Amino acid sequence: MPRLFRWLAVLSALLAALLLVSRSVQAQYPDFSGDWKLNPARSNFGSFPAPAGINRKITQDGVKLSMTIVQTGPQGETTSQFTYTTDGKPVTNKVQGGESKGSAQWIGDKLMIESSREVQGAVLTQKDIWTLSPDKRTLTIDSRVTVPNGGFDVKQVFEKQ
């Protein structure tokens, strides 16, 4: 019987250690949860006009990341919803006019989201790199958008509300 107790004690210690390791691995990644508002003065849309406004509501729970994006521009307001898992698994999100296929994964303390979708018969790909400031009040999204005849870069800076 004493051997059984020792074996159970060792097993319990191993399970506790694994739980701590998995929690510390998750804790090393930034939490982007919150309501974020675009700061147009700090953003750069290149030769494209900046939208009147963009708000992102982001929730992050473990590997699940969900966001609702409300964008305001000359054509009015549009709302999009996206859900990713940050473990690199492919997902499909419904967007205006079709589907967006993509994946999200961590690169150190940055989140990379790669996606592609068909727009008016052409494939548009996008690679976003999300960075959270040390004070956790600024979210910067650096994007590379590629279309059949070239590509362009966009920098969006959001402030936590």
Short mmCIF file of N, CA and C in Angstrom, two decimals:
data_model
loop_
_atom_site.label_atom_id
_atom_site.label_comp_id
_atom_site.label_asym_id
_atom_site.label_seq_id
_atom_site.Cartn_x
_atom_site.Cartn_y
_atom_site.Cartn_z
N MET A 1 0.80 -1.20 0.00
CA MET A 1 0.00 0.00 0.00
C MET A 1 0.85 1.28 0.00
N PRO A 2 1.98 1.33 0.77
CA PRO A 2 2.80 2.54 0.75
C PRO A 2 3.32 2.85 -0.65
N ARG A 3 3.62 1.81 -1.46
CA ARG A 3 4.08 2.06 -2.82
C ARG A 3 3.01 2.76 -3.65
N LEU A 4 1.78 2.37 -3.47
CA LEU A 4 0.66 2.98 -4.19
C LEU A 4 0.56 4.47 -3.84
N PHE A 5 0.70 4.78 -2.54
CA PHE A 5 0.63 6.19 -2.12
C PHE A 5 1.78 7.00 -2.71
N ARG A 6 2.98 6.42 -2.74
CA ARG A 6 4.12 7.13 -3.32
C ARG A 6 3.89 7.35 -4.82
N TRP A 7 3.39 6.33 -5.50
CA TRP A 7 3.12 6.44 -6.93
C TRP A 7 2.06 7.51 -7.19
N LEU A 8 1.01 7.55 -6.39
CA LEU A 8 -0.04 8.57 -6.55
C LEU A 8 0.51 9.97 -6.26
N ALA A 9 1.38 10.07 -5.27
CA ALA A 9 1.99 11.36 -4.94
C ALA A 9 2.85 11.87 -6.10
N VAL A 10 3.64 10.96 -6.69
CA VAL A 10 4.48 11.34 -7.84
C VAL A 10 3.60 11.75 -9.02
N LEU A 11 2.57 10.97 -9.28
CA LEU A 11 1.65 11.27 -10.38
C LEU A 11 0.98 12.63 -10.15
N SER A 12 0.53 12.90 -8.96
CA SER A 12 -0.10 14.18 -8.63
C SER A 12 0.87 15.33 -8.84
N ALA A 13 2.11 15.16 -8.43
CA ALA A 13 3.12 16.20 -8.59
C ALA A 13 3.38 16.47 -10.07
N LEU A 14 3.45 15.41 -10.87
CA LEU A 14 3.66 15.58 -12.31
C LEU A 14 2.50 16.32 -12.97
N LEU A 15 1.29 15.95 -12.60
CA LEU A 15 0.12 16.62 -13.17
C LEU A 15 0.08 18.10 -12.76
N ALA A 16 0.42 18.38 -11.52
CA ALA A 16 0.45 19.78 -11.06
C ALA A 16 1.51 20.56 -11.83
N ALA A 17 2.67 19.97 -12.07
CA ALA A 17 3.74 20.63 -12.82
C ALA A 17 3.30 20.90 -14.26
N LEU A 18 2.64 19.94 -14.89
CA LEU A 18 2.15 20.14 -16.25
C LEU A 18 1.12 21.25 -16.32
N LEU A 19 0.25 21.33 -15.34
CA LEU A 19 -0.76 22.38 -15.29
C LEU A 19 -0.09 23.75 -15.16
N LEU A 20 0.91 23.86 -14.31
CA LEU A 20 1.63 25.12 -14.14
C LEU A 20 2.35 25.52 -15.42
N VAL A 21 2.98 24.56 -16.08
CA VAL A 21 3.68 24.86 -17.33
C VAL A 21 2.70 25.34 -18.38
N SER A 22 1.56 24.68 -18.52
CA SER A 22 0.60 25.08 -19.55
C SER A 22 0.03 26.46 -19.24
N ARG A 23 -0.19 26.79 -17.98
CA ARG A 23 -0.67 28.13 -17.62
C ARG A 23 0.40 29.18 -17.87
N SER A 24 1.65 28.87 -17.58
CA SER A 24 2.70 29.86 -17.80
C SER A 24 2.94 30.08 -19.28
N VAL A 25 2.77 29.05 -20.11
CA VAL A 25 2.91 29.22 -21.55
C VAL A 25 1.82 30.14 -22.06
N GLN A 26 0.57 29.95 -21.60
CA GLN A 26 -0.53 30.81 -22.02
C GLN A 26 -0.32 32.23 -21.52
N ALA A 27 0.22 32.38 -20.30
CA ALA A 27 0.40 33.70 -19.70
C ALA A 27 1.46 34.52 -20.43
N GLN A 28 2.36 33.88 -21.18
CA GLN A 28 3.41 34.64 -21.84
C GLN A 28 2.90 35.42 -23.04
N TYR A 29 1.71 35.11 -23.53
CA TYR A 29 1.16 35.80 -24.68
C TYR A 29 0.31 36.98 -24.23
N PRO A 30 0.34 38.08 -25.00
CA PRO A 30 -0.48 39.23 -24.65
C PRO A 30 -1.97 38.90 -24.76
N ASP A 31 -2.76 39.60 -23.98
CA ASP A 31 -4.22 39.47 -24.05
C ASP A 31 -4.75 40.73 -24.75
N PHE A 32 -5.29 40.55 -25.94
CA PHE A 32 -5.78 41.67 -26.74
C PHE A 32 -7.23 42.02 -26.42
N SER A 33 -7.83 41.37 -25.44
CA SER A 33 -9.23 41.61 -25.12
C SER A 33 -9.49 43.08 -24.80
N GLY A 34 -10.63 43.56 -25.26
CA GLY A 34 -11.04 44.93 -24.95
C GLY A 34 -11.72 45.60 -26.12
N ASP A 35 -12.10 46.84 -25.86
CA ASP A 35 -12.68 47.69 -26.90
C ASP A 35 -11.60 48.64 -27.38
N TRP A 36 -11.36 48.63 -28.68
CA TRP A 36 -10.25 49.38 -29.28
C TRP A 36 -10.79 50.35 -30.33
N LYS A 37 -10.28 51.57 -30.31
CA LYS A 37 -10.71 52.60 -31.26
C LYS A 37 -9.50 53.05 -32.07
N LEU A 38 -9.67 53.14 -33.40
CA LEU A 38 -8.61 53.57 -34.30
C LEU A 38 -8.19 55.01 -33.98
N ASN A 39 -6.87 55.21 -33.94
CA ASN A 39 -6.30 56.55 -33.85
C ASN A 39 -5.79 56.89 -35.26
N PRO A 40 -6.58 57.63 -36.06
CA PRO A 40 -6.19 57.88 -37.45
C PRO A 40 -4.89 58.67 -37.58
N ALA A 41 -4.60 59.55 -36.63
CA ALA A 41 -3.39 60.37 -36.71
C ALA A 41 -2.13 59.52 -36.58
N ARG A 42 -2.20 58.40 -35.89
CA ARG A 42 -1.03 57.54 -35.71
C ARG A 42 -1.02 56.38 -36.70
N SER A 43 -2.07 56.26 -37.51
CA SER A 43 -2.19 55.17 -38.48
C SER A 43 -1.73 55.64 -39.85
N ASN A 44 -1.48 54.67 -40.74
CA ASN A 44 -1.02 55.00 -42.09
C ASN A 44 -1.69 54.05 -43.08
N PHE A 45 -2.53 54.62 -43.92
CA PHE A 45 -3.23 53.82 -44.92
C PHE A 45 -2.62 53.98 -46.31
N GLY A 46 -1.42 54.57 -46.38
CA GLY A 46 -0.74 54.74 -47.65
C GLY A 46 -1.51 55.67 -48.56
N SER A 47 -1.69 55.27 -49.81
CA SER A 47 -2.38 56.12 -50.78
C SER A 47 -3.91 56.00 -50.69
N PHE A 48 -4.39 55.17 -49.76
CA PHE A 48 -5.83 54.99 -49.60
C PHE A 48 -6.35 55.95 -48.53
N PRO A 49 -7.58 56.44 -48.70
CA PRO A 49 -8.13 57.32 -47.67
C PRO A 49 -8.42 56.53 -46.39
N ALA A 50 -8.14 57.15 -45.27
CA ALA A 50 -8.42 56.50 -43.98
C ALA A 50 -9.92 56.45 -43.77
N PRO A 51 -10.41 55.38 -43.17
CA PRO A 51 -11.84 55.34 -42.85
C PRO A 51 -12.18 56.40 -41.80
N ALA A 52 -13.44 56.77 -41.73
CA ALA A 52 -13.87 57.75 -40.72
C ALA A 52 -13.64 57.20 -39.31
N GLY A 53 -13.76 55.88 -39.18
CA GLY A 53 -13.54 55.28 -37.87
C GLY A 53 -13.55 53.77 -37.94
N ILE A 54 -12.81 53.15 -37.03
CA ILE A 54 -12.83 51.69 -36.88
C ILE A 54 -12.82 51.39 -35.38
N ASN A 55 -13.74 50.57 -34.95
CA ASN A 55 -13.76 50.08 -33.58
C ASN A 55 -13.68 48.56 -33.62
N ARG A 56 -12.85 48.00 -32.75
CA ARG A 56 -12.71 46.55 -32.64
C ARG A 56 -13.05 46.14 -31.22
N LYS A 57 -13.94 45.18 -31.10
CA LYS A 57 -14.20 44.56 -29.80
C LYS A 57 -13.59 43.17 -29.87
N ILE A 58 -12.59 42.93 -29.05
CA ILE A 58 -11.84 41.68 -29.10
C ILE A 58 -12.03 40.92 -27.79
N THR A 59 -12.30 39.64 -27.91
CA THR A 59 -12.32 38.75 -26.74
C THR A 59 -11.33 37.63 -27.01
N GLN A 60 -10.59 37.30 -25.99
CA GLN A 60 -9.56 36.27 -26.09
C GLN A 60 -9.71 35.36 -24.88
N ASP A 61 -9.89 34.07 -25.15
CA ASP A 61 -10.05 33.09 -24.09
C ASP A 61 -9.24 31.85 -24.46
N GLY A 62 -8.09 31.68 -23.82
CA GLY A 62 -7.21 30.58 -24.19
C GLY A 62 -6.74 30.79 -25.61
N VAL A 63 -6.94 29.80 -26.48
CA VAL A 63 -6.51 29.93 -27.88
C VAL A 63 -7.58 30.57 -28.76
N LYS A 64 -8.76 30.82 -28.22
CA LYS A 64 -9.85 31.38 -29.04
C LYS A 64 -9.78 32.91 -29.01
N LEU A 65 -9.79 33.50 -30.20
CA LEU A 65 -9.79 34.95 -30.36
C LEU A 65 -10.97 35.32 -31.26
N SER A 66 -11.84 36.17 -30.75
CA SER A 66 -13.01 36.62 -31.53
C SER A 66 -13.00 38.14 -31.58
N MET A 67 -13.45 38.67 -32.70
CA MET A 67 -13.53 40.13 -32.79
C MET A 67 -14.70 40.56 -33.66
N THR A 68 -15.24 41.68 -33.26
CA THR A 68 -16.26 42.36 -34.05
C THR A 68 -15.66 43.69 -34.46
N ILE A 69 -15.67 43.96 -35.76
CA ILE A 69 -15.09 45.18 -36.30
C ILE A 69 -16.21 46.03 -36.90
N VAL A 70 -16.32 47.26 -36.42
CA VAL A 70 -17.29 48.20 -36.97
C VAL A 70 -16.49 49.31 -37.63
N GLN A 71 -16.68 49.45 -38.96
CA GLN A 71 -15.93 50.45 -39.73
C GLN A 71 -16.91 51.44 -40.34
N THR A 72 -16.57 52.72 -40.21
CA THR A 72 -17.40 53.79 -40.76
C THR A 72 -16.63 54.50 -41.86
N GLY A 73 -17.32 54.73 -42.98
CA GLY A 73 -16.69 55.41 -44.10
C GLY A 73 -17.73 56.11 -44.95
N PRO A 74 -17.35 56.57 -46.13
CA PRO A 74 -18.29 57.29 -47.01
C PRO A 74 -19.51 56.45 -47.40
N GLN A 75 -19.35 55.12 -47.44
CA GLN A 75 -20.45 54.24 -47.82
C GLN A 75 -21.35 53.88 -46.63
N GLY A 76 -21.02 54.39 -45.45
CA GLY A 76 -21.80 54.07 -44.26
C GLY A 76 -21.01 53.18 -43.31
N GLU A 77 -21.75 52.41 -42.53
CA GLU A 77 -21.13 51.56 -41.51
C GLU A 77 -21.23 50.08 -41.89
N THR A 78 -20.13 49.36 -41.71
CA THR A 78 -20.13 47.91 -41.93
C THR A 78 -19.64 47.23 -40.66
N THR A 79 -20.19 46.06 -40.41
CA THR A 79 -19.79 45.26 -39.26
C THR A 79 -19.35 43.90 -39.74
N SER A 80 -18.18 43.46 -39.25
CA SER A 80 -17.64 42.15 -39.60
C SER A 80 -17.30 41.41 -38.31
N GLN A 81 -17.43 40.09 -38.36
CA GLN A 81 -17.07 39.27 -37.21
C GLN A 81 -16.10 38.19 -37.66
N PHE A 82 -15.06 37.99 -36.84
CA PHE A 82 -14.03 37.00 -37.12
C PHE A 82 -13.74 36.19 -35.86
N THR A 83 -13.46 34.92 -36.06
CA THR A 83 -13.04 34.06 -34.97
C THR A 83 -11.84 33.26 -35.46
N TYR A 84 -10.80 33.22 -34.64
CA TYR A 84 -9.58 32.46 -34.93
C TYR A 84 -9.20 31.65 -33.70
N THR A 85 -8.36 30.65 -33.92
CA THR A 85 -7.66 30.03 -32.81
C THR A 85 -6.18 30.36 -33.01
N THR A 86 -5.50 30.67 -31.92
CA THR A 86 -4.12 31.16 -32.03
C THR A 86 -3.10 30.03 -32.11
N ASP A 87 -3.58 28.83 -32.42
CA ASP A 87 -2.69 27.68 -32.53
C ASP A 87 -2.37 27.34 -33.99
N GLY A 88 -2.71 28.23 -34.92
CA GLY A 88 -2.36 28.04 -36.32
C GLY A 88 -3.35 27.20 -37.13
N LYS A 89 -4.41 26.73 -36.50
CA LYS A 89 -5.38 25.91 -37.24
C LYS A 89 -6.17 26.79 -38.22
N PRO A 90 -6.43 26.27 -39.42
CA PRO A 90 -7.18 27.05 -40.41
C PRO A 90 -8.64 27.24 -40.00
N VAL A 91 -9.17 28.42 -40.33
CA VAL A 91 -10.58 28.74 -40.06
C VAL A 91 -11.17 29.41 -41.29
N THR A 92 -12.48 29.41 -41.35
CA THR A 92 -13.20 30.13 -42.40
C THR A 92 -14.19 31.06 -41.72
N ASN A 93 -14.13 32.34 -42.07
CA ASN A 93 -15.06 33.33 -41.55
C ASN A 93 -15.92 33.86 -42.69
N LYS A 94 -17.18 34.10 -42.42
CA LYS A 94 -18.07 34.69 -43.40
C LYS A 94 -17.86 36.21 -43.38
N VAL A 95 -17.63 36.77 -44.55
CA VAL A 95 -17.44 38.22 -44.69
C VAL A 95 -18.38 38.72 -45.77
N GLN A 96 -18.52 40.02 -45.83
CA GLN A 96 -19.37 40.61 -46.85
C GLN A 96 -18.92 40.15 -48.23
N GLY A 97 -19.79 39.49 -48.94
CA GLY A 97 -19.47 39.04 -50.29
C GLY A 97 -18.80 37.68 -50.36
N GLY A 98 -18.69 36.94 -49.25
CA GLY A 98 -18.09 35.61 -49.35
C GLY A 98 -17.46 35.11 -48.07
N GLU A 99 -16.31 34.48 -48.24
CA GLU A 99 -15.61 33.86 -47.11
C GLU A 99 -14.17 34.33 -47.06
N SER A 100 -13.64 34.36 -45.85
CA SER A 100 -12.22 34.66 -45.63
C SER A 100 -11.62 33.44 -44.95
N LYS A 101 -10.60 32.87 -45.56
CA LYS A 101 -9.92 31.71 -44.98
C LYS A 101 -8.62 32.20 -44.37
N GLY A 102 -8.31 31.69 -43.18
CA GLY A 102 -7.10 32.18 -42.55
C GLY A 102 -6.67 31.36 -41.35
N SER A 103 -5.64 31.85 -40.70
CA SER A 103 -5.12 31.22 -39.49
C SER A 103 -4.40 32.27 -38.67
N ALA A 104 -4.27 31.99 -37.38
CA ALA A 104 -3.57 32.89 -36.47
C ALA A 104 -2.58 32.07 -35.65
N GLN A 105 -1.41 32.65 -35.41
CA GLN A 105 -0.42 31.96 -34.59
C GLN A 105 0.51 32.98 -33.95
N TRP A 106 1.09 32.58 -32.85
CA TRP A 106 2.01 33.45 -32.12
C TRP A 106 3.41 33.38 -32.73
N ILE A 107 4.04 34.55 -32.82
CA ILE A 107 5.45 34.66 -33.18
C ILE A 107 6.06 35.46 -32.03
N GLY A 108 6.58 34.74 -31.06
CA GLY A 108 7.04 35.40 -29.83
C GLY A 108 5.84 36.01 -29.13
N ASP A 109 5.90 37.32 -28.86
CA ASP A 109 4.78 37.99 -28.20
C ASP A 109 3.90 38.75 -29.19
N LYS A 110 4.05 38.46 -30.48
CA LYS A 110 3.23 39.08 -31.52
C LYS A 110 2.28 38.02 -32.09
N LEU A 111 1.13 38.47 -32.53
CA LEU A 111 0.17 37.57 -33.15
C LEU A 111 0.17 37.83 -34.65
N MET A 112 0.32 36.77 -35.43
CA MET A 112 0.27 36.88 -36.88
C MET A 112 -1.02 36.23 -37.38
N ILE A 113 -1.79 37.00 -38.13
CA ILE A 113 -3.01 36.48 -38.75
C ILE A 113 -2.83 36.58 -40.26
N GLU A 114 -2.93 35.43 -40.92
CA GLU A 114 -2.84 35.39 -42.38
C GLU A 114 -4.21 35.00 -42.91
N SER A 115 -4.67 35.70 -43.94
CA SER A 115 -5.99 35.41 -44.49
C SER A 115 -6.00 35.64 -45.99
N SER A 116 -6.99 35.05 -46.64
CA SER A 116 -7.18 35.28 -48.07
C SER A 116 -8.67 35.20 -48.37
N ARG A 117 -9.06 35.95 -49.38
CA ARG A 117 -10.45 35.93 -49.83
C ARG A 117 -10.52 36.40 -51.27
N GLU A 118 -11.60 36.07 -51.90
CA GLU A 118 -11.81 36.47 -53.28
C GLU A 118 -12.66 37.74 -53.29
N VAL A 119 -12.18 38.75 -54.02
CA VAL A 119 -12.89 40.01 -54.14
C VAL A 119 -13.00 40.33 -55.62
N GLN A 120 -14.21 40.35 -56.13
CA GLN A 120 -14.48 40.65 -57.54
C GLN A 120 -13.63 39.79 -58.47
N GLY A 121 -13.53 38.50 -58.15
CA GLY A 121 -12.82 37.55 -59.00
C GLY A 121 -11.32 37.50 -58.79
N ALA A 122 -10.77 38.33 -57.93
CA ALA A 122 -9.33 38.34 -57.67
C ALA A 122 -9.07 37.90 -56.23
N VAL A 123 -7.96 37.22 -56.01
CA VAL A 123 -7.61 36.77 -54.66
C VAL A 123 -6.81 37.85 -53.96
N LEU A 124 -7.28 38.23 -52.78
CA LEU A 124 -6.62 39.21 -51.94
C LEU A 124 -6.07 38.46 -50.73
N THR A 125 -4.79 38.61 -50.44
CA THR A 125 -4.21 37.99 -49.25
C THR A 125 -3.75 39.08 -48.30
N GLN A 126 -3.78 38.76 -47.03
CA GLN A 126 -3.40 39.74 -46.03
C GLN A 126 -2.64 39.05 -44.91
N LYS A 127 -1.57 39.70 -44.49
CA LYS A 127 -0.77 39.22 -43.36
C LYS A 127 -0.71 40.34 -42.34
N ASP A 128 -1.31 40.10 -41.17
CA ASP A 128 -1.35 41.10 -40.10
C ASP A 128 -0.42 40.66 -38.97
N ILE A 129 0.32 41.62 -38.44
CA ILE A 129 1.14 41.39 -37.25
C ILE A 129 0.61 42.31 -36.17
N TRP A 130 0.10 41.70 -35.09
CA TRP A 130 -0.45 42.46 -33.96
C TRP A 130 0.61 42.61 -32.88
N THR A 131 0.75 43.83 -32.38
CA THR A 131 1.68 44.12 -31.29
C THR A 131 0.96 44.92 -30.21
N LEU A 132 1.12 44.52 -28.97
CA LEU A 132 0.53 45.23 -27.85
C LEU A 132 1.63 46.01 -27.14
N SER A 133 1.37 47.28 -26.86
CA SER A 133 2.37 48.12 -26.19
C SER A 133 2.61 47.60 -24.76
N PRO A 134 3.76 47.94 -24.18
CA PRO A 134 4.07 47.47 -22.82
C PRO A 134 3.01 47.88 -21.79
N ASP A 135 2.39 49.05 -21.97
CA ASP A 135 1.35 49.47 -21.01
C ASP A 135 -0.03 48.89 -21.33
N LYS A 136 -0.10 48.08 -22.39
CA LYS A 136 -1.32 47.37 -22.81
C LYS A 136 -2.47 48.31 -23.20
N ARG A 137 -2.13 49.54 -23.59
CA ARG A 137 -3.14 50.53 -23.97
C ARG A 137 -3.17 50.80 -25.47
N THR A 138 -2.17 50.29 -26.22
CA THR A 138 -2.09 50.54 -27.66
C THR A 138 -1.89 49.22 -28.40
N LEU A 139 -2.75 48.98 -29.37
CA LEU A 139 -2.66 47.81 -30.24
C LEU A 139 -2.27 48.32 -31.63
N THR A 140 -1.15 47.83 -32.15
CA THR A 140 -0.70 48.20 -33.49
C THR A 140 -0.83 46.99 -34.39
N ILE A 141 -1.47 47.17 -35.53
CA ILE A 141 -1.62 46.10 -36.52
C ILE A 141 -0.94 46.55 -37.81
N ASP A 142 0.19 45.89 -38.12
CA ASP A 142 0.91 46.14 -39.36
C ASP A 142 0.47 45.08 -40.36
N SER A 143 -0.05 45.54 -41.50
CA SER A 143 -0.60 44.63 -42.50
C SER A 143 0.13 44.76 -43.83
N ARG A 144 0.27 43.62 -44.47
CA ARG A 144 0.74 43.56 -45.86
C ARG A 144 -0.41 42.96 -46.66
N VAL A 145 -0.96 43.73 -47.57
CA VAL A 145 -2.07 43.28 -48.41
C VAL A 145 -1.53 43.06 -49.81
N THR A 146 -1.82 41.89 -50.36
CA THR A 146 -1.34 41.55 -51.69
C THR A 146 -2.54 41.27 -52.60
N VAL A 147 -2.52 41.91 -53.76
CA VAL A 147 -3.53 41.70 -54.80
C VAL A 147 -2.79 41.28 -56.07
N PRO A 148 -3.50 40.79 -57.09
CA PRO A 148 -2.81 40.28 -58.28
C PRO A 148 -1.80 41.24 -58.91
N ASN A 149 -2.05 42.54 -58.86
CA ASN A 149 -1.13 43.48 -59.52
C ASN A 149 -0.16 44.15 -58.55
N GLY A 150 0.03 43.60 -57.37
CA GLY A 150 0.99 44.18 -56.43
C GLY A 150 0.53 44.07 -54.99
N GLY A 151 1.02 44.98 -54.17
CA GLY A 151 0.65 44.95 -52.77
C GLY A 151 0.90 46.30 -52.12
N PHE A 152 0.44 46.43 -50.89
CA PHE A 152 0.62 47.66 -50.15
C PHE A 152 0.61 47.35 -48.66
N ASP A 153 1.16 48.30 -47.90
CA ASP A 153 1.22 48.15 -46.44
C ASP A 153 0.27 49.13 -45.78
N VAL A 154 -0.30 48.68 -44.67
CA VAL A 154 -1.20 49.50 -43.87
C VAL A 154 -0.79 49.36 -42.41
N LYS A 155 -0.80 50.47 -41.70
CA LYS A 155 -0.52 50.45 -40.26
C LYS A 155 -1.72 51.06 -39.56
N GLN A 156 -2.34 50.26 -38.66
CA GLN A 156 -3.47 50.73 -37.88
C GLN A 156 -3.07 50.77 -36.42
N VAL A 157 -3.30 51.89 -35.78
CA VAL A 157 -2.98 52.03 -34.36
C VAL A 157 -4.31 52.25 -33.62
N PHE A 158 -4.56 51.38 -32.65
CA PHE A 158 -5.78 51.43 -31.86
C PHE A 158 -5.47 51.76 -30.41
N GLU A 159 -6.37 52.49 -29.78
CA GLU A 159 -6.22 52.80 -28.37
C GLU A 159 -7.35 52.13 -27.59
N LYS A 160 -6.98 51.58 -26.45
CA LYS A 160 -7.96 50.88 -25.61
C LYS A 160 -8.92 51.89 -25.00
N GLN A 161 -10.18 51.56 -25.05
CA GLN A 161 -11.24 52.44 -24.51
C GLN A 161 -11.59 52.07 -23.10
#
